[in-house]
mmCIF file of C-alpha atoms in Angstrom:
data_model
loop_
_atom_site.group_PDB
_atom_site.id
_atom_site.type_symbol
_atom_site.label_atom_id
_atom_site.label_comp_id
_atom_site.label_asym_id
_atom_site.label_seq_id
_atom_site.Cartn_x
_atom_site.Cartn_y
_atom_site.Cartn_z
ATOM 1 C CA MET A 1 0.071 0.055 -0.173
ATOM 2 C CA GLN A 2 2.531 2.268 1.164
ATOM 3 C CA GLU A 3 4.331 1.729 -2.813
ATOM 4 C CA TYR A 4 0.523 2.798 -4.625
ATOM 5 C CA ILE A 5 0.858 5.902 -2.051
ATOM 6 C CA ALA A 6 4.233 6.998 -3.300
ATOM 7 C CA PHE A 7 3.206 6.064 -6.792
ATOM 8 C CA PHE A 8 0.654 8.495 -6.931
ATOM 9 C CA GLN A 9 2.751 11.179 -4.984
ATOM 10 C CA GLU A 10 5.382 11.441 -7.431
ATOM 11 C CA ASN A 11 3.048 10.844 -10.183
ATOM 12 C CA MET A 12 0.090 12.824 -9.685
ATOM 13 C CA ILE A 13 -0.333 14.403 -13.278
ATOM 14 C CA LEU A 14 -0.289 11.023 -14.479
ATOM 15 C CA SER A 15 -2.822 10.112 -11.933
ATOM 16 C CA LEU A 16 -5.392 12.436 -11.682
ATOM 17 C CA VAL A 17 -5.568 11.850 -15.616
ATOM 18 C CA TRP A 18 -6.288 7.618 -14.750
ATOM 19 C CA VAL A 19 -8.782 8.837 -12.497
ATOM 20 C CA GLY A 20 -10.726 11.382 -14.534
ATOM 21 C CA LEU A 21 -10.356 8.532 -17.170
ATOM 22 C CA LEU A 22 -12.399 6.074 -15.492
ATOM 23 C CA VAL A 23 -14.930 8.573 -14.113
ATOM 24 C CA ALA A 24 -15.259 9.554 -17.492
ATOM 25 C CA LEU A 25 -15.915 5.982 -18.613
ATOM 26 C CA ILE A 26 -18.337 4.745 -15.913
ATOM 27 C CA MET A 27 -20.613 7.782 -16.912
ATOM 28 C CA ASN A 28 -20.532 7.316 -20.177
ATOM 29 C CA ILE A 29 -22.059 3.443 -19.282
ATOM 30 C CA VAL A 30 -24.276 4.664 -16.756
ATOM 31 C CA LYS A 31 -25.517 7.272 -19.371
ATOM 32 C CA SER A 32 -25.990 4.258 -22.070
ATOM 33 C CA ALA A 33 -27.635 2.123 -19.624
ATOM 34 C CA THR A 34 -30.169 4.653 -18.721
ATOM 35 C CA ALA A 35 -31.081 6.161 -21.747
ATOM 36 C CA ALA A 36 -34.265 6.680 -23.275
ATOM 37 C CA TYR A 37 -32.896 4.920 -26.814
ATOM 38 C CA LYS A 38 -31.546 1.787 -28.202
ATOM 39 C CA GLU A 39 -28.190 2.219 -29.941
ATOM 40 C CA ILE A 40 -28.530 -0.165 -33.009
ATOM 41 C CA THR A 41 -26.434 -1.382 -35.991
ATOM 42 C CA ALA A 42 -27.039 -0.456 -39.465
ATOM 43 C CA ASN A 43 -28.247 -4.537 -39.721
ATOM 44 C CA GLU A 44 -30.952 -3.878 -36.898
ATOM 45 C CA VAL A 45 -32.079 -0.545 -38.833
ATOM 46 C CA THR A 46 -32.739 -2.895 -41.689
ATOM 47 C CA THR A 47 -34.602 -5.231 -40.059
ATOM 48 C CA LEU A 48 -36.863 -2.716 -37.684
ATOM 49 C CA MET A 49 -38.121 -1.403 -41.219
ATOM 50 C CA ASN A 50 -38.270 -4.805 -42.766
ATOM 51 C CA ARG A 51 -40.135 -6.831 -40.251
ATOM 52 C CA GLU A 52 -41.510 -4.332 -37.702
ATOM 53 C CA ASN A 53 -42.473 -0.990 -40.089
ATOM 54 C CA GLY A 54 -39.628 0.631 -38.225
ATOM 55 C CA VAL A 55 -39.598 4.519 -39.809
ATOM 56 C CA VAL A 56 -36.018 6.173 -40.177
ATOM 57 C CA VAL A 57 -36.058 9.958 -39.109
ATOM 58 C CA ASP A 58 -33.238 11.533 -40.666
ATOM 59 C CA ILE A 59 -31.859 14.688 -38.937
ATOM 60 C CA ARG A 60 -29.604 16.277 -40.835
ATOM 61 C CA THR A 61 -29.822 19.323 -43.049
ATOM 62 C CA GLN A 62 -32.103 19.281 -46.098
ATOM 63 C CA ASP A 63 -28.588 19.465 -48.165
ATOM 64 C CA GLU A 64 -27.160 16.444 -46.551
ATOM 65 C CA PHE A 65 -30.661 14.883 -46.703
ATOM 66 C CA ARG A 66 -30.976 15.360 -50.336
ATOM 67 C CA LYS A 67 -27.307 14.294 -51.290
ATOM 68 C CA GLY A 68 -28.066 11.048 -49.827
ATOM 69 C CA HIS A 69 -30.463 9.193 -47.235
ATOM 70 C CA ILE A 70 -31.933 6.223 -46.106
ATOM 71 C CA THR A 71 -35.148 4.660 -48.208
ATOM 72 C CA ASP A 72 -38.511 6.520 -46.798
ATOM 73 C CA ALA A 73 -36.687 8.170 -44.265
ATOM 74 C CA VAL A 74 -38.487 11.021 -43.232
ATOM 75 C CA HIS A 75 -36.721 14.109 -42.772
ATOM 76 C CA ILE A 76 -37.068 16.644 -39.573
ATOM 77 C CA LEU A 77 -34.873 18.983 -38.531
ATOM 78 C CA PRO A 78 -33.569 18.984 -34.477
ATOM 79 C CA SER A 79 -35.141 22.030 -34.492
ATOM 80 C CA ASP A 80 -38.648 21.165 -35.329
ATOM 81 C CA ILE A 81 -38.290 17.977 -32.698
ATOM 82 C CA LYS A 82 -37.937 20.345 -30.020
ATOM 83 C CA ALA A 83 -41.017 22.653 -30.941
ATOM 84 C CA GLY A 84 -42.733 19.548 -30.468
ATOM 85 C CA ASN A 85 -43.549 19.324 -34.684
ATOM 86 C CA PHE A 86 -43.373 15.641 -35.623
ATOM 87 C CA GLY A 87 -45.212 15.725 -38.660
ATOM 88 C CA SER A 88 -46.386 12.599 -40.228
ATOM 89 C CA LEU A 89 -44.349 10.707 -37.049
ATOM 90 C CA GLU A 90 -46.963 11.986 -34.794
ATOM 91 C CA ASN A 91 -49.295 8.949 -35.642
ATOM 92 C CA ARG A 92 -46.801 6.297 -34.905
ATOM 93 C CA LYS A 93 -45.929 6.542 -32.002
ATOM 94 C CA SER A 94 -46.215 2.440 -31.222
ATOM 95 C CA ASP A 95 -43.919 2.121 -33.951
ATOM 96 C CA PRO A 96 -39.729 1.530 -34.293
ATOM 97 C CA ILE A 97 -38.327 5.235 -34.722
ATOM 98 C CA ILE A 98 -34.835 4.965 -36.116
ATOM 99 C CA VAL A 99 -32.471 8.893 -35.590
ATOM 100 C CA VAL A 100 -29.828 8.852 -37.907
ATOM 101 C CA CYS A 101 -27.590 11.480 -38.204
ATOM 102 C CA LYS A 102 -24.000 11.682 -39.834
ATOM 103 C CA THR A 103 -21.954 10.166 -37.247
ATOM 104 C CA GLY A 104 -24.811 9.022 -34.571
ATOM 105 C CA GLN A 105 -23.656 12.155 -31.737
ATOM 106 C CA THR A 106 -25.885 15.063 -32.823
ATOM 107 C CA ALA A 107 -28.958 12.524 -32.645
ATOM 108 C CA GLN A 108 -28.810 11.393 -29.519
ATOM 109 C CA GLU A 109 -30.591 14.529 -28.228
ATOM 110 C CA SER A 110 -32.816 14.151 -30.745
ATOM 111 C CA ALA A 111 -33.989 10.797 -29.780
ATOM 112 C CA ASN A 112 -34.002 11.575 -26.022
ATOM 113 C CA LEU A 113 -36.890 14.051 -27.019
ATOM 114 C CA LEU A 114 -38.608 11.652 -29.192
ATOM 115 C CA ALA A 115 -38.260 9.451 -26.566
ATOM 116 C CA LYS A 116 -39.872 12.066 -24.025
ATOM 117 C CA ALA A 117 -42.710 13.098 -26.671
ATOM 118 C CA GLY A 118 -44.596 9.706 -26.010
ATOM 119 C CA PHE A 119 -42.976 7.556 -29.024
ATOM 120 C CA GLU A 120 -42.287 3.849 -27.529
ATOM 121 C CA LYS A 121 -39.292 2.345 -29.358
ATOM 122 C CA VAL A 122 -37.139 4.634 -29.887
ATOM 123 C CA ASN A 123 -33.365 3.820 -31.110
ATOM 124 C CA LEU A 124 -30.680 5.326 -32.920
ATOM 125 C CA LEU A 125 -28.250 4.196 -35.549
ATOM 126 C CA LYS A 126 -24.826 3.235 -34.202
ATOM 127 C CA ASN A 127 -22.369 5.720 -35.733
ATOM 128 C CA GLY A 128 -25.170 7.355 -38.174
ATOM 129 C CA LEU A 129 -24.721 6.901 -41.595
ATOM 130 C CA ILE A 130 -20.984 6.825 -41.477
ATOM 131 C CA ALA A 131 -21.977 3.015 -40.031
ATOM 132 C CA TRP A 132 -24.718 2.667 -42.777
ATOM 133 C CA ASN A 133 -21.868 3.103 -45.800
ATOM 134 C CA GLU A 134 -19.291 1.005 -44.171
ATOM 135 C CA ALA A 135 -22.473 -1.375 -44.538
ATOM 136 C CA ASN A 136 -22.406 -0.845 -48.196
ATOM 137 C CA LEU A 137 -26.067 0.040 -47.509
ATOM 138 C CA PRO A 138 -27.698 2.279 -49.987
ATOM 139 C CA LEU A 139 -28.697 4.791 -50.099
ATOM 140 C CA VAL A 140 -31.529 7.525 -52.003
ATOM 141 C CA LYS A 141 -30.308 10.589 -53.259
ATOM 142 C CA GLY A 142 -32.444 13.499 -54.782
ATOM 143 C CA LYS A 143 -35.265 14.622 -52.858
ATOM 144 C CA LYS A 144 -37.846 12.274 -52.308
#
């Protein structure tokens, strides 16, 4: 035990970095476990769309959406979700909802808001459209 105390005293910065990383890791695990949405893979998205009438909600900008989006994706901006304007999604609260952005990071807040608004099965495409492209799955180009 004396060696550990001496090590921490001699390497204070290294020790603080290690403790900080450990705390960040624990917080990330707790956040994932208590999230109102479930992170799913690109293959799971196709399963939800084909077998359970899943709806893909693309929250990227209009230009990004036109450059390529998942087939039958609904385009809703994060600002509309914050304002409670769900458009055609309002009638599909019991269907699986898959929130998609470019990387999977910005969609987290929108997924939480949809879950709070009463959508029962909210999912998030892990790593966003980057993961979709890596799985060599098709994108539809143009307006819709």
